């Protein structure tokens, strides 16, 4: 649910999971094309949950781009 389907549904699920007491939300990274935007949406939809992905493909997400995204997430 957090990875596939409608983004708004994933954001609502993330918010509900946080309300239920989950402090970290993990979903497989895979080859999700817009993973950075998806992570941002989940972060904006929660108050303080940690959002983590599994392995992200280096073929679709270069290390420099992911490092830059990580820097942006942690600012």
The first five atom37 places (N, CA, C, CB, O) and aatype in JSON, in Angstrom:
{
  "aatype": [20, 20, 20, 20, 20, 20, 20, 20, 20, 20, 20, 20, 20, 20, 20, 20, 20, 20, 20, 20, 20, 20, 20, 20, 20, 20, 20, 20, 20, 20, 20, 20, 20, 20, 20, 20, 20, 20, 20, 20, 20, 20, 20, 20, 20, 20, 20, 20, 20, 20, 20, 20, 20, 20, 20, 20, 20, 20, 20, 20, 20, 20, 20, 20, 20, 20, 20, 20, 20, 20, 20, 20, 20, 20, 20],
  "atom_mask": [
    [1, 1, 1, 1, 1],
    [1, 1, 1, 1, 1],
    [1, 1, 1, 1, 1],
    [1, 1, 1, 1, 1],
    [1, 1, 1, 1, 1],
    [1, 1, 1, 1, 1],
    [1, 1, 1, 1, 1],
    [1, 1, 1, 1, 1],
    [1, 1, 1, 1, 1],
    [1, 1, 1, 1, 1],
    [1, 1, 1, 1, 1],
    [1, 1, 1, 1, 1],
    [1, 1, 1, 1, 1],
    [1, 1, 1, 1, 1],
    [1, 1, 1, 1, 1],
    [1, 1, 1, 1, 1],
    [1, 1, 1, 1, 1],
    [1, 1, 1, 1, 1],
    [1, 1, 1, 1, 1],
    [1, 1, 1, 1, 1],
    [1, 1, 1, 1, 1],
    [1, 1, 1, 1, 1],
    [1, 1, 1, 1, 1],
    [1, 1, 1, 1, 1],
    [1, 1, 1, 1, 1],
    [1, 1, 1, 1, 1],
    [1, 1, 1, 1, 1],
    [1, 1, 1, 1, 1],
    [1, 1, 1, 1, 1],
    [1, 1, 1, 1, 1],
    [1, 1, 1, 1, 1],
    [1, 1, 1, 1, 1],
    [1, 1, 1, 1, 1],
    [1, 1, 1, 1, 1],
    [1, 1, 1, 1, 1],
    [1, 1, 1, 1, 1],
    [1, 1, 1, 1, 1],
    [1, 1, 1, 1, 1],
    [1, 1, 1, 1, 1],
    [1, 1, 1, 1, 1],
    [1, 1, 1, 1, 1],
    [1, 1, 1, 1, 1],
    [1, 1, 1, 1, 1],
    [1, 1, 1, 1, 1],
    [1, 1, 1, 1, 1],
    [1, 1, 1, 1, 1],
    [1, 1, 1, 1, 1],
    [1, 1, 1, 1, 1],
    [1, 1, 1, 1, 1],
    [1, 1, 1, 1, 1],
    [1, 1, 1, 1, 1],
    [1, 1, 1, 1, 1],
    [1, 1, 1, 1, 1],
    [1, 1, 1, 1, 1],
    [1, 1, 1, 1, 1],
    [1, 1, 1, 1, 1],
    [1, 1, 1, 1, 1],
    [1, 1, 1, 1, 1],
    [1, 1, 1, 1, 1],
    [1, 1, 1, 1, 1],
    [1, 1, 1, 1, 1],
    [1, 1, 1, 1, 1],
    [1, 1, 1, 1, 1],
    [1, 1, 1, 1, 1],
    [1, 1, 1, 1, 1],
    [1, 1, 1, 1, 1],
    [1, 1, 1, 1, 1],
    [1, 1, 1, 1, 1],
    [1, 1, 1, 1, 1],
    [1, 1, 1, 1, 1],
    [1, 1, 1, 1, 1],
    [1, 1, 1, 1, 1],
    [1, 1, 1, 1, 1],
    [1, 1, 1, 1, 1],
    [1, 1, 1, 1, 1]
  ],
  "atom_positions": [
    [[0.81, -1.19, 0.0], [0.0, 0.0, 0.0], [0.86, 1.26, 0.0], [-0.93, -0.01, 1.2], [0.52, 2.24, -0.66]],
    [[1.97, 1.25, 0.72], [2.8, 2.45, 0.78], [3.61, 2.65, -0.5], [3.73, 2.37, 1.96], [4.11, 3.74, -0.74]],
    [[3.74, 1.61, -1.3], [4.57, 1.7, -2.5], [3.77, 1.84, -3.78], [5.44, 0.5, -2.59], [4.15, 2.64, -4.65]],
    [[2.72, 1.12, -3.93], [1.97, 1.08, -5.19], [0.59, 1.73, -5.02], [1.81, -0.37, -5.68], [0.13, 1.95, -3.9]],
    [[-0.03, 2.01, -6.13], [-1.38, 2.55, -6.09], [-1.4, 4.06, -6.02], [-2.12, 1.97, -4.92], [-0.41, 4.74, -6.3]],
    [[-2.54, 4.57, -5.66], [-2.74, 6.02, -5.59], [-1.86, 6.63, -4.49], [-4.22, 6.35, -5.33], [-1.81, 6.12, -3.37]],
    [[-1.18, 7.71, -4.83], [-0.3, 8.35, -3.85], [-1.1, 8.85, -2.65], [0.48, 9.51, -4.5], [-0.66, 8.69, -1.51]],
    [[-2.25, 9.45, -2.89], [-3.04, 9.98, -1.77], [-3.45, 8.87, -0.82], [-4.29, 10.71, -2.29], [-3.47, 9.08, 0.4]],
    [[-3.76, 7.7, -1.34], [-4.1, 6.56, -0.48], [-2.9, 6.14, 0.36], [-4.6, 5.37, -1.33], [-3.05, 5.79, 1.52]],
    [[-1.71, 6.18, -0.23], [-0.49, 5.84, 0.51], [-0.24, 6.86, 1.62], [0.73, 5.77, -0.44], [0.14, 6.49, 2.73]],
    [[-0.44, 8.13, 1.32], [-0.25, 9.18, 2.32], [-1.25, 9.0, 3.46], [-0.41, 10.58, 1.68], [-0.88, 9.13, 4.63]],
    [[-2.49, 8.71, 3.15], [-3.5, 8.49, 4.18], [-3.17, 7.26, 5.02], [-4.89, 8.33, 3.55], [-3.35, 7.26, 6.24]],
    [[-2.67, 6.2, 4.37], [-2.27, 5.0, 5.11], [-1.1, 5.3, 6.03], [-1.9, 3.86, 4.13], [-1.07, 4.83, 7.17]],
    [[-0.15, 6.09, 5.56], [1.0, 6.45, 6.39], [0.55, 7.23, 7.62], [2.02, 7.28, 5.58], [1.01, 6.97, 8.73]],
    [[-0.35, 8.19, 7.42], [-0.87, 8.97, 8.55], [-1.61, 8.07, 9.54], [-1.81, 10.08, 8.05], [-1.47, 8.23, 10.75]],
    [[-2.39, 7.13, 9.03], [-3.12, 6.22, 9.91], [-2.16, 5.32, 10.69], [-4.11, 5.37, 9.1], [-2.36, 5.08, 11.88]],
    [[-1.14, 4.81, 10.01], [-0.16, 3.97, 10.71], [0.55, 4.74, 11.81], [0.86, 3.42, 9.71], [0.8, 4.2, 12.89]],
    [[0.86, 5.99, 11.54], [1.49, 6.82, 12.57], [0.54, 7.02, 13.74], [1.91, 8.19, 11.99], [0.96, 6.94, 14.9]],
    [[-0.72, 7.27, 13.46], [-1.72, 7.42, 14.53], [-1.85, 6.14, 15.36], [-3.09, 7.78, 13.93], [-2.13, 6.21, 16.56]],
    [[-1.64, 5.0, 14.74], [-1.71, 3.71, 15.45], [-0.46, 3.43, 16.28], [-1.93, 2.59, 14.46], [-0.4, 2.43, 17.0]],
    [[0.52, 4.3, 16.18], [1.72, 4.15, 17.01], [2.97, 3.69, 16.28], [1.44, 3.2, 18.07], [4.02, 3.53, 16.9]],
    [[2.88, 3.48, 14.99], [4.07, 3.09, 14.24], [4.95, 4.32, 14.04], [3.69, 2.44, 12.87], [4.47, 5.36, 13.58]],
    [[6.22, 4.2, 14.37], [7.12, 5.35, 14.26], [7.99, 5.29, 13.01], [8.01, 5.43, 15.48], [8.63, 6.28, 12.65]],
    [[8.02, 4.14, 12.34], [8.8, 3.99, 11.12], [7.96, 3.29, 10.06], [10.12, 3.21, 11.38], [7.24, 2.33, 10.35]],
    [[8.07, 3.78, 8.84], [7.33, 3.21, 7.71], [8.33, 2.75, 6.67], [6.32, 4.25, 7.11], [9.09, 3.56, 6.13]],
    [[8.35, 1.47, 6.39], [9.29, 0.9, 5.44], [8.53, 0.36, 4.25], [10.15, -0.21, 6.08], [7.48, -0.25, 4.41]],
    [[9.07, 0.59, 3.07], [8.49, -0.02, 1.88], [9.6, -0.35, 0.91], [7.44, 0.91, 1.22], [10.63, 0.32, 0.91]],
    [[9.42, -1.38, 0.07], [10.45, -1.76, -0.88], [10.74, -0.63, -1.85], [10.04, -3.03, -1.64], [9.81, 0.02, -2.35]],
    [[12.0, -0.39, -2.12], [12.38, 0.67, -3.06], [12.15, 0.26, -4.5], [13.82, 1.05, -2.87], [11.5, 0.97, -5.26]],
    [[12.69, -0.89, -4.86], [12.53, -1.4, -6.22], [12.92, -0.39, -7.27], [11.11, -1.82, -6.44], [13.9, 0.33, -7.1]],
    [[12.16, -0.33, -8.33], [12.45, 0.6, -9.41], [11.38, 1.68, -9.49], [12.57, -0.14, -10.74], [11.06, 2.17, -10.58]],
    [[10.84, 2.04, -8.38], [9.82, 3.08, -8.28], [10.38, 4.34, -8.94], [9.41, 3.36, -6.79], [11.35, 4.91, -8.45]],
    [[9.77, 4.76, -10.05], [10.33, 5.85, -10.84], [10.43, 7.18, -10.1], [9.51, 6.04, -12.07], [11.43, 7.88, -10.22]],
    [[9.42, 7.52, -9.34], [9.43, 8.82, -8.66], [9.54, 8.64, -7.15], [8.16, 9.6, -9.0], [8.78, 9.23, -6.38]],
    [[10.5, 7.82, -6.74], [10.63, 7.46, -5.33], [10.88, 8.68, -4.44], [11.75, 6.47, -5.15], [10.36, 8.74, -3.32]],
    [[11.66, 9.64, -4.9], [11.95, 10.81, -4.08], [10.66, 11.6, -3.82], [13.01, 11.71, -4.78], [10.4, 12.01, -2.69]],
    [[9.87, 11.82, -4.86], [8.61, 12.54, -4.67], [7.65, 11.75, -3.78], [7.95, 12.82, -6.03], [6.9, 12.33, -2.99]],
    [[7.69, 10.43, -3.91], [6.83, 9.58, -3.09], [7.23, 9.68, -1.61], [6.91, 8.11, -3.57], [6.37, 9.78, -0.73]],
    [[8.52, 9.66, -1.34], [9.01, 9.79, 0.03], [8.59, 11.14, 0.61], [10.55, 9.63, 0.1], [8.12, 11.23, 1.74]],
    [[8.77, 12.21, -0.19], [8.36, 13.54, 0.27], [6.88, 13.55, 0.64], [8.65, 14.61, -0.8], [6.5, 14.12, 1.66]],
    [[6.05, 12.95, -0.18], [4.61, 12.92, 0.08], [4.31, 12.2, 1.4], [3.86, 12.23, -1.07], [3.49, 12.67, 2.19]],
    [[4.99, 11.07, 1.64], [4.77, 10.34, 2.89], [5.25, 11.15, 4.09], [5.49, 8.97, 2.85], [4.6, 11.16, 5.14]],
    [[6.38, 11.83, 3.94], [6.89, 12.65, 5.03], [5.95, 13.82, 5.33], [8.29, 13.18, 4.69], [5.71, 14.15, 6.5]],
    [[5.42, 14.44, 4.3], [4.49, 15.56, 4.49], [3.17, 15.08, 5.11], [4.21, 16.27, 3.16], [2.49, 15.84, 5.79]],
    [[2.81, 13.83, 4.86], [1.56, 13.29, 5.37], [1.63, 12.79, 6.8], [1.11, 12.18, 4.5], [0.62, 12.4, 7.38]],
    [[2.82, 12.81, 7.37], [3.0, 12.36, 8.76], [3.63, 13.49, 9.57], [3.88, 11.07, 8.82], [4.12, 14.47, 9.02]],
    [[3.61, 13.33, 10.88], [4.19, 14.37, 11.73], [5.66, 14.12, 12.03], [3.42, 14.48, 13.02], [6.47, 15.05, 11.97]],
    [[6.01, 12.88, 12.37], [7.4, 12.61, 12.73], [7.83, 11.19, 12.4], [7.6, 12.88, 14.2], [8.85, 10.72, 12.91]],
    [[7.1, 10.52, 11.58], [7.45, 9.14, 11.22], [8.73, 9.11, 10.39], [6.3, 8.47, 10.44], [9.01, 10.01, 9.6]],
    [[9.48, 8.07, 10.58], [10.66, 7.8, 9.76], [10.18, 7.04, 8.53], [11.77, 6.99, 10.55], [9.43, 6.07, 8.66]],
    [[10.59, 7.47, 7.35], [10.22, 6.79, 6.11], [11.48, 6.17, 5.54], [9.54, 7.77, 5.08], [12.47, 6.86, 5.32]],
    [[11.44, 4.86, 5.29], [12.63, 4.17, 4.8], [12.27, 3.27, 3.63], [13.27, 3.34, 5.93], [11.18, 2.69, 3.57]],
    [[13.19, 3.18, 2.7], [12.99, 2.29, 1.56], [13.94, 1.11, 1.68], [13.21, 3.03, 0.22], [14.93, 1.15, 2.41]],
    [[13.62, 0.08, 0.96], [14.54, -1.04, 0.82], [15.58, -0.65, -0.23], [13.8, -2.35, 0.42], [15.88, 0.53, -0.4]],
    [[16.1, -1.61, -0.89], [17.1, -1.35, -1.92], [16.49, -0.54, -3.05], [17.69, -2.68, -2.45], [15.41, -0.87, -3.55]],
    [[17.18, 0.51, -3.46], [16.76, 1.35, -4.57], [17.71, 1.05, -5.73], [16.76, 2.88, -4.19], [18.93, 1.04, -5.54]],
    [[17.17, 0.83, -6.89], [17.98, 0.46, -8.05], [18.93, 1.57, -8.47], [17.07, 0.1, -9.22], [18.51, 2.71, -8.69]],
    [[20.21, 1.25, -8.57], [21.2, 2.22, -9.04], [21.04, 2.49, -10.52], [22.61, 1.73, -8.75], [21.58, 3.46, -11.04]],
    [[20.29, 1.64, -11.21], [20.07, 1.83, -12.64], [19.03, 2.91, -12.9], [19.64, 0.52, -13.29], [19.07, 3.58, -13.93]],
    [[18.1, 3.08, -11.98], [17.07, 4.1, -12.17], [17.26, 5.3, -11.26], [15.7, 3.49, -11.93], [16.67, 6.35, -11.49]],
    [[18.09, 5.16, -10.23], [18.33, 6.24, -9.27], [19.82, 6.33, -8.96], [17.51, 6.01, -7.96], [20.3, 5.65, -8.06]],
    [[20.56, 7.15, -9.7], [22.01, 7.27, -9.48], [22.33, 7.66, -8.04], [22.61, 8.31, -10.45], [21.57, 8.38, -7.39]],
    [[23.45, 7.18, -7.56], [23.86, 7.43, -6.18], [23.93, 8.92, -5.87], [25.22, 6.79, -5.92], [23.54, 9.34, -4.78]],
    [[24.41, 9.73, -6.8], [24.51, 11.17, -6.54], [23.13, 11.79, -6.35], [25.25, 11.87, -7.69], [22.96, 12.67, -5.5]],
    [[22.16, 11.36, -7.12], [20.8, 11.89, -6.99], [20.19, 11.48, -5.64], [19.9, 11.4, -8.15], [19.54, 12.29, -4.98]],
    [[20.41, 10.23, -5.24], [19.85, 9.77, -3.97], [20.57, 10.44, -2.8], [19.97, 8.24, -3.86], [19.93, 10.74, -1.79]],
    [[21.87, 10.67, -2.92], [22.6, 11.37, -1.86], [22.08, 12.79, -1.72], [24.13, 11.38, -2.15], [21.92, 13.29, -0.61]],
    [[21.81, 13.44, -2.84], [21.26, 14.79, -2.81], [19.87, 14.8, -2.16], [21.2, 15.37, -4.24], [19.56, 15.68, -1.37]],
    [[19.06, 13.82, -2.51], [17.72, 13.71, -1.93], [17.82, 13.49, -0.42], [16.93, 12.56, -2.59], [17.08, 14.1, 0.35]],
    [[18.73, 12.62, -0.01], [18.93, 12.37, 1.43], [19.3, 13.67, 2.15], [20.02, 11.3, 1.66], [18.79, 13.96, 3.23]],
    [[20.18, 14.43, 1.54], [20.58, 15.71, 2.12], [19.34, 16.61, 2.28], [21.68, 16.41, 1.23], [19.15, 17.22, 3.33]],
    [[18.52, 16.68, 1.25], [17.31, 17.5, 1.32], [16.35, 17.01, 2.39], [16.61, 17.52, -0.02], [15.74, 17.82, 3.09]],
    [[16.2, 15.69, 2.52], [15.28, 15.11, 3.5], [15.7, 15.46, 4.93], [15.21, 13.59, 3.33], [14.86, 15.68, 5.8]],
    [[16.99, 15.51, 5.16], [17.49, 15.68, 6.53], [17.73, 17.12, 6.92], [18.77, 14.92, 6.69], [18.2, 17.38, 8.03]],
    [[17.43, 18.04, 6.07], [17.61, 19.47, 6.39], [16.43, 20.01, 7.13], [17.83, 20.29, 5.14], [16.41, 21.19, 7.48]]
  ]
}
